[in-house]
Amino acid sequence: MAGTAVLGRLTWRVADVVDVRAETPRARTLVLDVPGWAGHRAGQHVDLRLTAEDGYQAQRSYSIASAPDGTRIELTVVRVEDGEVSPYLTGEIGPGDRIELRGPVGGYFVWEPAHGGPLLLVGGGSGLAPLMAMVRLRAAVGSPAETRLLVSSRSEEDVLYRAELGRLAGGGLTVVHTLTASRPAGWSGYARRVDADMLAEVGPGPAARPHAFVCGPTPFVEAVAEALVALGHEPQRIRTERFGPTGG
Ligand SMILES: Cc1cc2nc3c(=O)[nH]c(=O)nc-3n(C[C@H](O)[C@H](O)[C@H](O)COP(=O)(O)OP(=O)(O)OC[C@H]3O[C@@H](n4cnc5c(N)ncnc54)[C@H](O)[C@@H]3O)c2cc1C
């Protein structure tokens, strides 16, 4: 049985694009229906495969941003301007299109309600996507796990899921934003890259032994993980997922 399940995850299957939502000027969420989808855990990703008419193929990974929900999954893609795949996913693809994917992939960067809290979630740019799956799952099951979510975005208009995060905050979930490139007039939140002082202020501190999940561009993830270790967090309680090679 276990072997069958693994084969299912590694097999390419065809998903239907059933909806597309604009999240920000540079990001869209694709709502996919995946016939035969057996579910996923919050934090996992899928591999997408695109095939051009001449047979050329490109493959990229995208985190599942939605909580488990039948055969539906949601992916949020932020456009990388000179990218090969993300401009297509954020511009051209739409309802009625079909796309190849396989997954769910990954068993390490995963939170389940039974793991409890406290949680310290730190996301940079599109790195918020798998953390959003955790926050949505936490809300869906009514988990009381104390959760601090620190979101780093370039500007206010680049903040993903802003309205939904505003609605979900409270009841043990604290959402803190930092804007690294530009701020609207009157902005009173953080206005710099995530650093140790910010992480200490956001908490929970190492004494609370939070499960930390850090996701985003590679330099962001490395800087945050180093800062957490310097603050005294146990390295084995810090889980990281690196999205790309460049800063953001
Ligand atoms: C496990 C995993 C999960 C991921 N989940 C998501 C997700 O949920 N949403 C999402 O938008 N992306 C996600 N990514 C990143 C995604 O796989 C692609 O790397 C991204 O969409 C860029 O692909 P592209 O073909 O447009 O760019 P490419 O043609 O691959 O690259 C073009 C240029 O952009 C640079 N670049 C590549 N990736 C990034 C990046 N992430 N940020 C900045 N510059 C980059 C490259 O170095 C290159 O110079 C994930 C990556 C991994 C490994």
XYZ file of C-alpha atoms and ligand atoms in Angstrom:
301
model
C 0.000 0.000 0.000
C 2.767 2.423 0.955
C 4.473 1.701 -2.351
C 1.288 2.454 -4.257
C 0.946 5.776 -2.420
C 4.519 6.775 -3.298
C 3.995 5.852 -6.944
C 0.838 7.986 -6.957
C 2.773 11.003 -5.745
C 5.557 10.556 -8.303
C 3.246 10.030 -11.257
C 2.495 13.005 -13.498
C -1.224 13.721 -13.642
C -3.355 16.321 -15.356
C -5.026 19.021 -13.269
C -7.794 21.370 -14.374
C -7.447 25.085 -13.746
C -10.868 25.938 -12.312
C -10.241 29.493 -11.137
C -7.592 32.188 -11.057
C -7.449 34.969 -8.458
C -5.324 38.091 -8.615
C -3.516 38.431 -5.284
C -1.264 41.404 -6.006
C -0.138 43.148 -9.218
C 2.593 40.488 -9.533
C 0.921 37.403 -8.075
C -1.966 35.118 -8.898
C -3.483 32.137 -7.188
C -4.342 29.170 -9.380
C -7.168 26.994 -8.111
C -6.656 23.485 -9.463
C -8.838 20.419 -9.394
C -6.714 17.288 -9.405
C -8.728 14.144 -10.158
C -7.662 11.376 -7.783
C -5.838 13.770 -5.438
C -5.354 11.950 -2.131
C -4.763 15.070 -0.032
C -1.691 16.864 1.257
C -0.087 18.102 4.466
C 0.338 21.812 5.150
C 3.775 22.857 3.884
C 4.095 20.393 1.000
C 4.554 21.389 -2.642
C 3.846 20.084 -6.124
C 6.006 19.974 -9.229
C 4.434 21.533 -12.319
C 5.501 20.539 -15.843
C 4.841 22.686 -18.892
C 5.341 21.380 -22.410
C 5.725 23.704 -25.402
C 4.380 22.825 -28.848
C 7.870 21.819 -29.960
C 8.115 19.394 -27.031
C 10.385 21.554 -24.863
C 9.571 21.014 -21.200
C 10.103 23.135 -18.103
C 9.463 21.997 -14.556
C 9.123 24.116 -11.375
C 8.009 23.555 -7.788
C 5.114 25.449 -6.167
C 3.945 25.204 -2.586
C 0.353 24.330 -1.869
C -1.108 27.429 -0.220
C -4.487 25.950 0.657
C -5.433 23.732 3.557
C -6.385 20.178 2.550
C -9.773 20.349 0.772
C -10.813 17.326 -1.265
C -9.353 17.320 -4.770
C -8.786 21.099 -4.887
C -5.431 22.740 -4.315
C -4.347 26.367 -4.598
C -0.941 27.595 -5.724
C 0.149 31.222 -5.459
C 2.740 32.235 -8.021
C 4.687 35.496 -7.863
C 6.007 36.649 -11.232
C 9.783 36.680 -11.655
C 10.138 39.237 -14.457
C 12.778 37.467 -16.544
C 11.545 34.015 -15.570
C 10.663 31.213 -17.930
C 7.614 29.737 -16.172
C 6.165 32.233 -13.670
C 5.172 34.873 -16.285
C 3.041 32.217 -17.997
C 1.434 31.109 -14.728
C 0.735 34.685 -13.624
C -0.372 35.942 -17.038
C -1.596 33.513 -19.636
C -3.021 30.417 -17.985
C -6.706 30.555 -17.059
C -9.839 28.596 -16.228
C -10.382 25.691 -18.609
C -6.648 25.144 -19.136
C -4.997 21.961 -17.991
C -1.592 21.520 -16.447
C 0.612 18.562 -15.528
C 1.662 18.117 -11.928
C 2.926 15.552 -9.491
C 2.898 15.448 -5.729
C 2.407 16.183 -2.965
C 6.161 16.425 -2.391
C 8.028 16.930 0.865
C 7.598 15.567 4.365
C 9.960 17.747 6.395
C 8.617 21.281 6.009
C 5.228 20.240 7.327
C 3.007 21.225 10.229
C 0.102 19.192 11.489
C -2.351 20.232 14.199
C -1.166 17.305 16.338
C 2.303 18.938 16.455
C 0.749 21.785 18.442
C 2.517 25.053 19.102
C 3.762 27.555 19.682
C 4.538 28.335 16.045
C 6.895 30.935 14.661
C 6.318 31.329 10.918
C 8.600 33.624 8.935
C 7.939 34.168 5.227
C 9.608 36.321 2.593
C 7.693 37.118 -0.615
C 6.169 33.990 -2.151
C 7.624 32.071 0.811
C 4.396 32.931 2.572
C 2.527 30.325 0.481
C 3.288 27.144 2.492
C 2.957 29.086 5.752
C -0.491 30.182 4.596
C -1.438 26.508 4.238
C -0.466 26.065 7.900
C -2.377 29.161 9.042
C -5.440 28.125 7.042
C -5.305 24.570 8.394
C -4.932 25.900 11.932
C -8.081 27.975 11.418
C -10.000 25.172 9.681
C -9.498 22.711 12.523
C -9.780 25.302 15.294
C -6.267 24.633 16.585
C -5.430 26.787 19.616
C -1.669 26.693 18.818
C -0.206 30.117 19.589
C 1.149 31.371 16.275
C 3.285 34.355 15.314
C 3.486 35.001 11.585
C 6.135 37.460 10.397
C 5.628 38.455 6.761
C 8.360 40.243 4.790
C 7.209 41.932 1.571
C 8.775 44.532 -0.689
C 5.881 46.972 -0.559
C 2.354 47.128 0.756
C 0.896 46.208 -2.641
C 3.086 43.066 -2.702
C 1.651 41.658 0.547
C -0.029 38.346 -0.238
C -3.359 37.382 1.380
C -3.456 40.711 3.225
C -7.220 40.890 3.768
C -7.523 37.227 4.723
C -4.648 37.511 7.203
C -6.388 40.508 8.732
C -9.539 38.429 9.184
C -7.710 35.397 10.580
C -5.622 37.348 13.111
C -6.674 37.030 16.732
C -7.506 33.942 18.765
C -3.826 33.136 19.227
C -2.637 34.207 15.748
C -0.530 37.363 15.562
C 0.430 38.676 12.111
C 3.323 41.137 11.833
C 4.396 42.797 8.563
C 7.685 44.298 7.491
C 8.075 46.207 4.220
C 11.606 46.205 2.831
C 11.547 48.450 -0.245
C 8.791 51.055 0.089
C 6.206 52.073 2.640
C 2.881 53.868 2.321
C 2.493 57.194 4.100
C 1.790 56.689 7.782
C 3.130 53.100 7.856
C 3.814 52.229 11.481
C 5.010 48.636 11.050
C 8.549 47.379 10.512
C 10.415 48.875 7.577
C 13.555 46.768 7.178
C 14.719 43.251 6.424
C 14.040 40.645 9.103
C 16.811 40.644 11.724
C 17.453 39.203 15.189
C 15.999 42.220 17.004
C 12.766 41.932 15.018
C 12.521 38.182 15.634
C 13.089 38.727 19.365
C 10.320 41.327 19.469
C 7.874 39.193 17.489
C 8.599 36.073 19.583
C 7.930 33.500 20.873
C 11.442 33.374 22.349
C 13.586 30.247 22.613
C 12.342 29.490 26.135
C 8.896 28.749 24.657
C 10.562 26.241 22.264
C 8.431 27.199 19.217
C 8.344 25.166 16.031
C 9.900 27.619 13.566
C 9.201 27.476 9.816
C 11.161 29.815 7.561
C 10.495 30.085 3.836
C 11.482 32.424 1.016
C 14.427 33.309 -1.218
C 17.628 31.506 -0.227
C 19.473 34.521 1.309
C 16.354 35.462 3.297
C 16.024 31.942 4.698
C 19.698 31.730 5.611
C 19.717 35.123 7.337
C 16.565 34.343 9.349
C 17.722 30.854 10.350
C 21.109 32.219 11.479
C 19.401 34.948 13.502
C 17.113 32.409 15.175
C 20.074 30.231 16.150
C 21.930 33.304 17.454
C 18.892 34.114 19.606
C 19.128 30.642 21.160
C 16.465 28.716 19.225
C 17.272 25.016 18.892
C 18.454 24.300 15.330
C 16.407 21.088 15.181
C 13.233 23.099 15.779
C 13.941 25.405 12.812
C 12.640 24.088 9.490
C 13.546 25.879 6.285
C 12.411 25.874 2.662
C 14.437 27.742 0.031
C 12.596 29.002 -3.039
C 15.216 30.548 -5.229
C 18.789 31.681 -5.544
C 18.366 35.432 -5.472
C 17.460 38.042 -2.834
C 14.036 39.603 -2.654
C 9.942 23.781 -2.878
C 9.687 25.055 -3.667
C 8.455 25.671 -3.562
C 8.202 26.853 -4.284
N 6.991 27.460 -4.136
C 6.735 28.614 -4.788
C 5.482 29.275 -4.618
O 4.592 28.819 -3.877
N 5.270 30.427 -5.300
C 6.227 30.966 -6.134
O 5.966 32.019 -6.754
N 7.433 30.356 -6.293
C 7.694 29.185 -5.671
N 8.904 28.565 -5.842
C 9.844 29.109 -6.851
C 9.483 28.532 -8.233
O 9.779 27.134 -8.254
C 10.286 29.161 -9.377
O 11.657 29.132 -9.048
C 9.866 30.597 -9.648
O 8.480 30.661 -10.025
C 10.708 31.193 -10.803
O 10.544 30.384 -11.943
P 10.718 30.992 -13.404
O 10.743 29.874 -14.386
O 9.751 32.113 -13.642
O 12.172 31.688 -13.344
P 13.535 31.072 -13.931
O 13.486 31.107 -15.424
O 13.785 29.746 -13.261
O 14.580 32.108 -13.354
C 14.718 33.431 -13.926
C 15.627 34.283 -13.059
O 15.003 34.509 -11.779
C 15.800 34.010 -10.712
N 14.879 33.351 -9.787
C 14.452 32.075 -9.808
N 13.583 31.835 -8.824
C 13.437 32.990 -8.145
C 12.676 33.376 -7.016
N 11.883 32.504 -6.341
N 12.772 34.660 -6.593
C 13.564 35.531 -7.238
N 14.316 35.223 -8.315
C 14.268 33.960 -8.756
C 16.749 33.034 -11.358
O 17.983 32.980 -10.654
C 16.958 33.646 -12.731
O 17.917 34.686 -12.698
C 9.197 27.405 -5.129
C 10.444 26.763 -5.222
C 10.696 25.622 -4.498
C 12.050 24.965 -4.612
